[in-house]
Amino acid sequence: DGGITQSPKYLFRKEGQNVTLSCEQNLNHDAMYWYRQDPGQGLRLIYYSQIVNDFQKGDIAEGYSVSREKKESFPLTVTSAQKNPTAFYLCASRGSSGIERSGYTFGSGTRLTVV
Amino acid sequence: AQSVTQLGSHVSVSEGALVLLRCNYSSSVPPYLFWYVQYPNQGLQLLLKYTSAATLVKGINGFEAEFKKSETSFHLTKPSAHMSDAAEYFCAVSEPVLTGGGNKLTFGTGTQLKVEL
């Protein structure tokens, strides 16, 4: 079955460490997105990529980095510069027919906790 | 810039009662509007979407929403709540690509629905 796989489901990070969250999709979607979810704040866009080898900053990109070397993969690195990284991270993708037709497909999320 | 406001971070209803979750949007052009549902520690699942066709949109699990341009609203309703409806619900807006929206979704802050016996 096609879908988006995020791993790991739970991740613990020590302060000062960089960690990378994985997002893989087999839907042949062009666009991929990373959102951060905090209680009471909804989902906020971190980075997005509409094609391979290209990506743009979202609303809260500081302290994060991404790459898009393959169509299927869009990993997110949470760097030590991100001062408050504890959150639930969601990856999504969208097909080329546009949001009005294909909408977004979401992964099941990674919960990152700083210890 | 587009934005979404969800009134009421927590809504509680009795099983069998009407569910009404409110969403108001702000957009400079006719938007696309979405409702998603999220169960604990899971991703988001699309309930329904408005993309400039019929103003009354029917979705999965018996939910529907009506687009009212004059009120800039897209409230979610279900005639009879079920225990399995307990979850968090998010309203989202996207502007068409041609207006520079880029197919990005902007989400509201969410409404937690509790269903009581």
PDB file of C-alpha atoms in Angstrom, chain B residues 7-116:
ATOM      1  CA  LEU B   7     -13.460  28.910  18.249  1.00  0.00           C
ATOM      2  CA  GLY B   8     -13.326  26.652  21.262  1.00  0.00           C
ATOM      3  CA  SER B   9     -10.250  24.585  21.964  1.00  0.00           C
ATOM      4  CA  HIS B  10     -12.404  21.988  23.744  1.00  0.00           C
ATOM      5  CA  VAL B  11     -15.957  20.928  22.923  1.00  0.00           C
ATOM      6  CA  SER B  12     -17.921  18.342  24.884  1.00  0.00           C
ATOM      7  CA  VAL B  13     -21.133  16.703  23.664  1.00  0.00           C
ATOM      8  CA  SER B  14     -23.283  13.782  24.735  1.00  0.00           C
ATOM      9  CA  GLU B  15     -23.416  10.677  22.621  1.00  0.00           C
ATOM     10  CA  GLY B  16     -26.212  11.122  20.074  1.00  0.00           C
ATOM     11  CA  ALA B  17     -26.135  14.913  20.246  1.00  0.00           C
ATOM     12  CA  LEU B  18     -25.301  17.339  17.467  1.00  0.00           C
ATOM     13  CA  VAL B  19     -21.629  18.093  16.899  1.00  0.00           C
ATOM     14  CA  LEU B  20     -20.741  21.638  15.826  1.00  0.00           C
ATOM     15  CA  LEU B  21     -17.098  22.692  15.474  1.00  0.00           C
ATOM     16  CA  ARG B  22     -16.529  26.258  14.344  1.00  0.00           C
ATOM     17  CA  CYS B  23     -14.021  27.520  11.801  1.00  0.00           C
ATOM     18  CA  ASN B  24     -13.618  31.006  10.382  1.00  0.00           C
ATOM     19  CA  TYR B  25     -11.075  31.872   7.754  1.00  0.00           C
ATOM     20  CA  SER B  26      -9.343  34.901   6.381  1.00  0.00           C
ATOM     21  CA  SER B  27      -8.223  34.919   2.778  1.00  0.00           C
ATOM     22  CA  SER B  28      -7.786  37.545   0.099  1.00  0.00           C
ATOM     23  CA  VAL B  29      -9.201  35.221  -2.556  1.00  0.00           C
ATOM     24  CA  PRO B  30     -11.729  32.383  -2.572  1.00  0.00           C
ATOM     25  CA  PRO B  31      -9.878  29.698  -0.664  1.00  0.00           C
ATOM     26  CA  TYR B  32      -9.759  25.953  -0.504  1.00  0.00           C
ATOM     27  CA  LEU B  33     -10.868  24.736   2.937  1.00  0.00           C
ATOM     28  CA  PHE B  34     -10.280  21.459   4.716  1.00  0.00           C
ATOM     29  CA  TRP B  35     -11.195  19.619   7.900  1.00  0.00           C
ATOM     30  CA  TYR B  36      -8.824  17.000   9.287  1.00  0.00           C
ATOM     31  CA  VAL B  37      -9.162  14.642  12.251  1.00  0.00           C
ATOM     32  CA  GLN B  38      -6.326  13.455  14.461  1.00  0.00           C
ATOM     33  CA  TYR B  39      -6.411  10.579  16.947  1.00  0.00           C
ATOM     34  CA  PRO B  40      -3.788  10.494  19.739  1.00  0.00           C
ATOM     35  CA  ASN B  41      -0.208  10.081  18.537  1.00  0.00           C
ATOM     36  CA  GLN B  42      -1.277   9.696  14.936  1.00  0.00           C
ATOM     37  CA  GLY B  43      -1.137  11.731  11.761  1.00  0.00           C
ATOM     38  CA  LEU B  44      -4.001  13.715  10.267  1.00  0.00           C
ATOM     39  CA  GLN B  45      -6.776  12.181   8.215  1.00  0.00           C
ATOM     40  CA  LEU B  46      -8.817  14.213   5.745  1.00  0.00           C
ATOM     41  CA  LEU B  47     -12.505  14.444   6.669  1.00  0.00           C
ATOM     42  CA  LEU B  48     -13.702  16.700   3.854  1.00  0.00           C
ATOM     43  CA  LYS B  49     -12.704  19.595   1.616  1.00  0.00           C
ATOM     44  CA  TYR B  50     -14.239  22.581  -0.136  1.00  0.00           C
ATOM     45  CA  THR B  51     -12.696  23.481  -3.476  1.00  0.00           C
ATOM     46  CA  SER B  52     -15.217  25.944  -4.981  1.00  0.00           C
ATOM     47  CA  ALA B  53     -17.830  23.432  -6.092  1.00  0.00           C
ATOM     48  CA  ALA B  54     -20.885  22.744  -3.905  1.00  0.00           C
ATOM     49  CA  THR B  55     -21.005  24.859  -0.758  1.00  0.00           C
ATOM     50  CA  LEU B  56     -22.316  21.965   1.349  1.00  0.00           C
ATOM     51  CA  VAL B  57     -19.631  19.336   1.524  1.00  0.00           C
ATOM     52  CA  LYS B  58     -20.136  15.818   2.806  1.00  0.00           C
ATOM     53  CA  GLY B  59     -17.226  13.881   4.231  1.00  0.00           C
ATOM     54  CA  ILE B  60     -16.408  10.607   5.887  1.00  0.00           C
ATOM     55  CA  ASN B  61     -17.922   9.271   9.118  1.00  0.00           C
ATOM     56  CA  GLY B  62     -21.137  11.288   8.673  1.00  0.00           C
ATOM     57  CA  PHE B  63     -19.517  14.723   8.911  1.00  0.00           C
ATOM     58  CA  GLU B  64     -20.389  17.650   6.694  1.00  0.00           C
ATOM     59  CA  ALA B  65     -19.472  21.319   6.430  1.00  0.00           C
ATOM     60  CA  GLU B  66     -20.984  24.347   4.766  1.00  0.00           C
ATOM     61  CA  PHE B  67     -18.970  27.095   3.116  1.00  0.00           C
ATOM     62  CA  LYS B  68     -20.519  30.495   3.842  1.00  0.00           C
ATOM     63  CA  LYS B  69     -18.678  33.256   2.055  1.00  0.00           C
ATOM     64  CA  SER B  70     -20.687  36.051   3.680  1.00  0.00           C
ATOM     65  CA  GLU B  71     -19.708  34.799   7.123  1.00  0.00           C
ATOM     66  CA  THR B  72     -16.219  33.587   6.104  1.00  0.00           C
ATOM     67  CA  SER B  73     -17.054  30.340   7.872  1.00  0.00           C
ATOM     68  CA  PHE B  74     -16.676  26.623   7.283  1.00  0.00           C
ATOM     69  CA  HIS B  75     -18.213  24.984  10.355  1.00  0.00           C
ATOM     70  CA  LEU B  76     -18.109  21.199  10.762  1.00  0.00           C
ATOM     71  CA  THR B  77     -21.251  19.348  11.842  1.00  0.00           C
ATOM     72  CA  LYS B  78     -22.482  15.848  12.529  1.00  0.00           C
ATOM     73  CA  PRO B  79     -26.104  15.160  13.470  1.00  0.00           C
ATOM     74  CA  SER B  80     -25.393  12.479  16.058  1.00  0.00           C
ATOM     75  CA  ALA B  81     -22.114  12.085  17.923  1.00  0.00           C
ATOM     76  CA  HIS B  82     -20.565   8.683  18.504  1.00  0.00           C
ATOM     77  CA  MET B  83     -17.969   7.757  21.078  1.00  0.00           C
ATOM     78  CA  SER B  84     -15.518   7.028  18.251  1.00  0.00           C
ATOM     79  CA  ASP B  85     -15.709  10.699  17.168  1.00  0.00           C
ATOM     80  CA  ALA B  86     -13.635  11.753  20.176  1.00  0.00           C
ATOM     81  CA  ALA B  87     -10.472  13.227  18.654  1.00  0.00           C
ATOM     82  CA  GLU B  88      -8.855  16.530  17.738  1.00  0.00           C
ATOM     83  CA  TYR B  89     -10.171  18.346  14.694  1.00  0.00           C
ATOM     84  CA  PHE B  90      -8.265  20.846  12.588  1.00  0.00           C
ATOM     85  CA  CYS B  91      -9.570  23.321  10.053  1.00  0.00           C
ATOM     86  CA  ALA B  92      -7.121  24.389   7.333  1.00  0.00           C
ATOM     87  CA  VAL B  93      -7.028  26.860   4.449  1.00  0.00           C
ATOM     88  CA  SER B  94      -5.048  27.001   1.238  1.00  0.00           C
ATOM     89  CA  GLU B  95      -4.970  29.661  -1.430  1.00  0.00           C
ATOM     90  CA  PRO B  96      -4.873  28.573  -5.088  1.00  0.00           C
ATOM     91  CA  VAL B  97      -1.444  28.323  -6.698  1.00  0.00           C
ATOM     92  CA  LEU B  98      -2.140  31.074  -9.221  1.00  0.00           C
ATOM     93  CA  THR B  99      -2.581  33.576  -6.402  1.00  0.00           C
ATOM     94  CA  GLY B 100       0.736  32.637  -4.863  1.00  0.00           C
ATOM     95  CA  GLY B 101      -0.643  30.226  -2.312  1.00  0.00           C
ATOM     96  CA  GLY B 102       1.684  27.482  -3.457  1.00  0.00           C
ATOM     97  CA  ASN B 103      -0.599  24.741  -2.202  1.00  0.00           C
ATOM     98  CA  LYS B 104       0.514  25.343   1.366  1.00  0.00           C
ATOM     99  CA  LEU B 105      -1.936  24.575   4.133  1.00  0.00           C
ATOM    100  CA  THR B 106      -2.410  26.914   7.084  1.00  0.00           C
ATOM    101  CA  PHE B 107      -3.970  25.214  10.085  1.00  0.00           C
ATOM    102  CA  GLY B 108      -6.124  26.396  12.933  1.00  0.00           C
ATOM    103  CA  THR B 109      -5.149  25.631  16.517  1.00  0.00           C
ATOM    104  CA  GLY B 110      -7.478  22.643  16.729  1.00  0.00           C
ATOM    105  CA  THR B 111     -10.593  21.662  18.686  1.00  0.00           C
ATOM    106  CA  GLN B 112     -10.549  18.679  21.005  1.00  0.00           C
ATOM    107  CA  LEU B 113     -13.917  16.908  20.850  1.00  0.00           C
ATOM    108  CA  LYS B 114     -15.028  14.899  23.876  1.00  0.00           C
ATOM    109  CA  VAL B 115     -18.050  12.614  23.630  1.00  0.00           C
ATOM    110  CA  GLU B 116     -19.745  11.630  26.877  1.00  0.00           C
TER     111      GLU B 116
END
